[in-house]
Amino acid sequence: MSRNSSAGNGHWVAGIHAIRTALKHGSGRVQEILLDAKRNDRRLKPLLDEARQLGVPVNDSDRKTLDRLSDGANHQGVIARTQAPTALGEAALDE
């Protein structure tokens, strides 16, 4: 799940699988990960380990903040702020 971010040029990606995909296919675009500090889900550890290995900051947050930033999406206790892709013009099609 992806939502526009009010914080500049980016999107919030919500959920374990969506963030895993973002790290795998566009790790340079993942700017930070916010984690519900009270959630104890064993599926989060490998995801957070991977993010840290890639140099992506992982910060504790709370469920209320995650709910607000993800616009109510099912975030599973974790969201990531990603850089929006650059819009390309027709000239890029020739490259």
mmCIF file of C-alpha atoms in Angstrom:
data_model
loop_
_atom_site.group_PDB
_atom_site.id
_atom_site.type_symbol
_atom_site.label_atom_id
_atom_site.label_comp_id
_atom_site.label_asym_id
_atom_site.label_seq_id
_atom_site.Cartn_x
_atom_site.Cartn_y
_atom_site.Cartn_z
ATOM 1 C CA MET A 1 0.000 0.000 0.000
ATOM 2 C CA SER A 2 1.388 3.399 -0.958
ATOM 3 C CA ARG A 3 0.169 6.841 0.072
ATOM 4 C CA ASN A 4 1.386 10.315 -0.793
ATOM 5 C CA SER A 5 3.517 11.840 1.919
ATOM 6 C CA SER A 6 2.923 15.300 3.222
ATOM 7 C CA ALA A 7 6.648 15.468 3.938
ATOM 8 C CA GLY A 8 8.073 16.669 0.664
ATOM 9 C CA ASN A 9 8.619 14.501 -2.371
ATOM 10 C CA GLY A 10 7.726 11.009 -1.225
ATOM 11 C CA HIS A 11 5.223 8.301 -0.433
ATOM 12 C CA TRP A 12 4.493 6.188 2.620
ATOM 13 C CA VAL A 13 4.539 2.470 1.894
ATOM 14 C CA ALA A 14 2.654 0.374 4.454
ATOM 15 C CA GLY A 15 3.018 -3.273 5.379
ATOM 16 C CA ILE A 16 5.705 -5.902 5.657
ATOM 17 C CA HIS A 17 5.493 -7.296 2.110
ATOM 18 C CA ALA A 18 5.274 -3.878 0.432
ATOM 19 C CA ILE A 19 8.313 -2.628 2.315
ATOM 20 C CA ARG A 20 10.267 -5.825 1.612
ATOM 21 C CA THR A 21 9.582 -5.283 -2.098
ATOM 22 C CA ALA A 22 10.593 -1.622 -1.886
ATOM 23 C CA LEU A 23 13.899 -2.598 -0.259
ATOM 24 C CA LYS A 24 14.541 -5.352 -2.796
ATOM 25 C CA HIS A 25 13.767 -3.359 -5.927
ATOM 26 C CA GLY A 26 14.489 0.207 -4.915
ATOM 27 C CA SER A 27 16.498 0.298 -1.720
ATOM 28 C CA GLY A 28 18.035 3.622 -2.704
ATOM 29 C CA ARG A 29 14.572 5.163 -2.683
ATOM 30 C CA VAL A 30 13.626 4.022 0.837
ATOM 31 C CA GLN A 31 14.427 6.989 3.056
ATOM 32 C CA GLU A 32 13.344 5.725 6.479
ATOM 33 C CA ILE A 33 11.273 3.087 8.217
ATOM 34 C CA LEU A 34 8.957 3.755 11.130
ATOM 35 C CA LEU A 35 8.154 0.865 13.447
ATOM 36 C CA ASP A 36 5.440 0.490 16.090
ATOM 37 C CA ALA A 37 7.729 0.072 19.105
ATOM 38 C CA LYS A 38 5.066 -1.873 21.030
ATOM 39 C CA ARG A 39 4.425 -4.449 18.318
ATOM 40 C CA ASN A 40 6.128 -7.799 18.826
ATOM 41 C CA ASP A 41 5.979 -9.532 15.437
ATOM 42 C CA ARG A 42 8.758 -11.981 14.533
ATOM 43 C CA ARG A 43 8.247 -11.190 10.818
ATOM 44 C CA LEU A 44 9.613 -7.683 11.399
ATOM 45 C CA LYS A 45 13.114 -8.714 12.500
ATOM 46 C CA PRO A 46 14.391 -9.932 9.084
ATOM 47 C CA LEU A 47 12.852 -6.892 7.390
ATOM 48 C CA LEU A 48 14.478 -4.473 9.826
ATOM 49 C CA ASP A 49 17.814 -6.319 9.647
ATOM 50 C CA GLU A 50 17.766 -5.993 5.856
ATOM 51 C CA ALA A 51 16.922 -2.281 6.079
ATOM 52 C CA ARG A 52 19.767 -1.649 8.506
ATOM 53 C CA GLN A 53 22.227 -3.557 6.284
ATOM 54 C CA LEU A 54 21.200 -1.273 3.403
ATOM 55 C CA GLY A 55 21.738 1.806 5.581
ATOM 56 C CA VAL A 56 18.057 2.706 5.858
ATOM 57 C CA PRO A 57 17.288 4.416 9.201
ATOM 58 C CA VAL A 58 14.782 2.511 11.372
ATOM 59 C CA ASN A 59 12.976 4.640 13.951
ATOM 60 C CA ASP A 60 10.528 3.740 16.707
ATOM 61 C CA SER A 61 7.066 5.244 16.524
ATOM 62 C CA ASP A 62 3.586 4.424 17.808
ATOM 63 C CA ARG A 63 0.469 2.965 16.254
ATOM 64 C CA LYS A 64 -1.402 6.280 16.230
ATOM 65 C CA THR A 65 1.338 7.937 14.160
ATOM 66 C CA LEU A 66 1.545 4.976 11.770
ATOM 67 C CA ASP A 67 -2.257 5.005 11.341
ATOM 68 C CA ARG A 68 -2.170 8.719 10.512
ATOM 69 C CA LEU A 69 0.771 8.559 8.102
ATOM 70 C CA SER A 70 -0.566 5.486 6.303
ATOM 71 C CA ASP A 71 -4.028 7.055 6.027
ATOM 72 C CA GLY A 72 -5.575 4.111 7.849
ATOM 73 C CA ALA A 73 -4.001 1.388 5.675
ATOM 74 C CA ASN A 74 -3.186 -2.006 7.227
ATOM 75 C CA HIS A 75 0.443 -1.212 8.042
ATOM 76 C CA GLN A 76 1.194 -4.288 10.192
ATOM 77 C CA GLY A 77 3.205 -2.080 12.540
ATOM 78 C CA VAL A 78 5.655 -0.777 9.949
ATOM 79 C CA ILE A 79 5.716 1.926 7.264
ATOM 80 C CA ALA A 80 8.470 3.291 5.046
ATOM 81 C CA ARG A 81 8.932 6.724 3.526
ATOM 82 C CA THR A 82 10.112 6.356 -0.045
ATOM 83 C CA GLN A 83 11.303 8.874 -2.577
ATOM 84 C CA ALA A 84 8.808 9.330 -5.380
ATOM 85 C CA PRO A 85 10.061 8.199 -8.779
ATOM 86 C CA THR A 86 11.228 10.945 -11.097
ATOM 87 C CA ALA A 87 8.747 11.803 -13.820
ATOM 88 C CA LEU A 88 10.261 11.314 -17.254
ATOM 89 C CA GLY A 89 9.253 12.982 -20.497
ATOM 90 C CA GLU A 90 8.830 11.456 -23.929
ATOM 91 C CA ALA A 91 12.516 11.970 -24.684
ATOM 92 C CA ALA A 92 13.340 9.277 -22.127
ATOM 93 C CA LEU A 93 11.511 6.713 -24.243
ATOM 94 C CA ASP A 94 14.221 6.973 -26.910
ATOM 95 C CA GLU A 95 16.984 6.093 -24.436
#
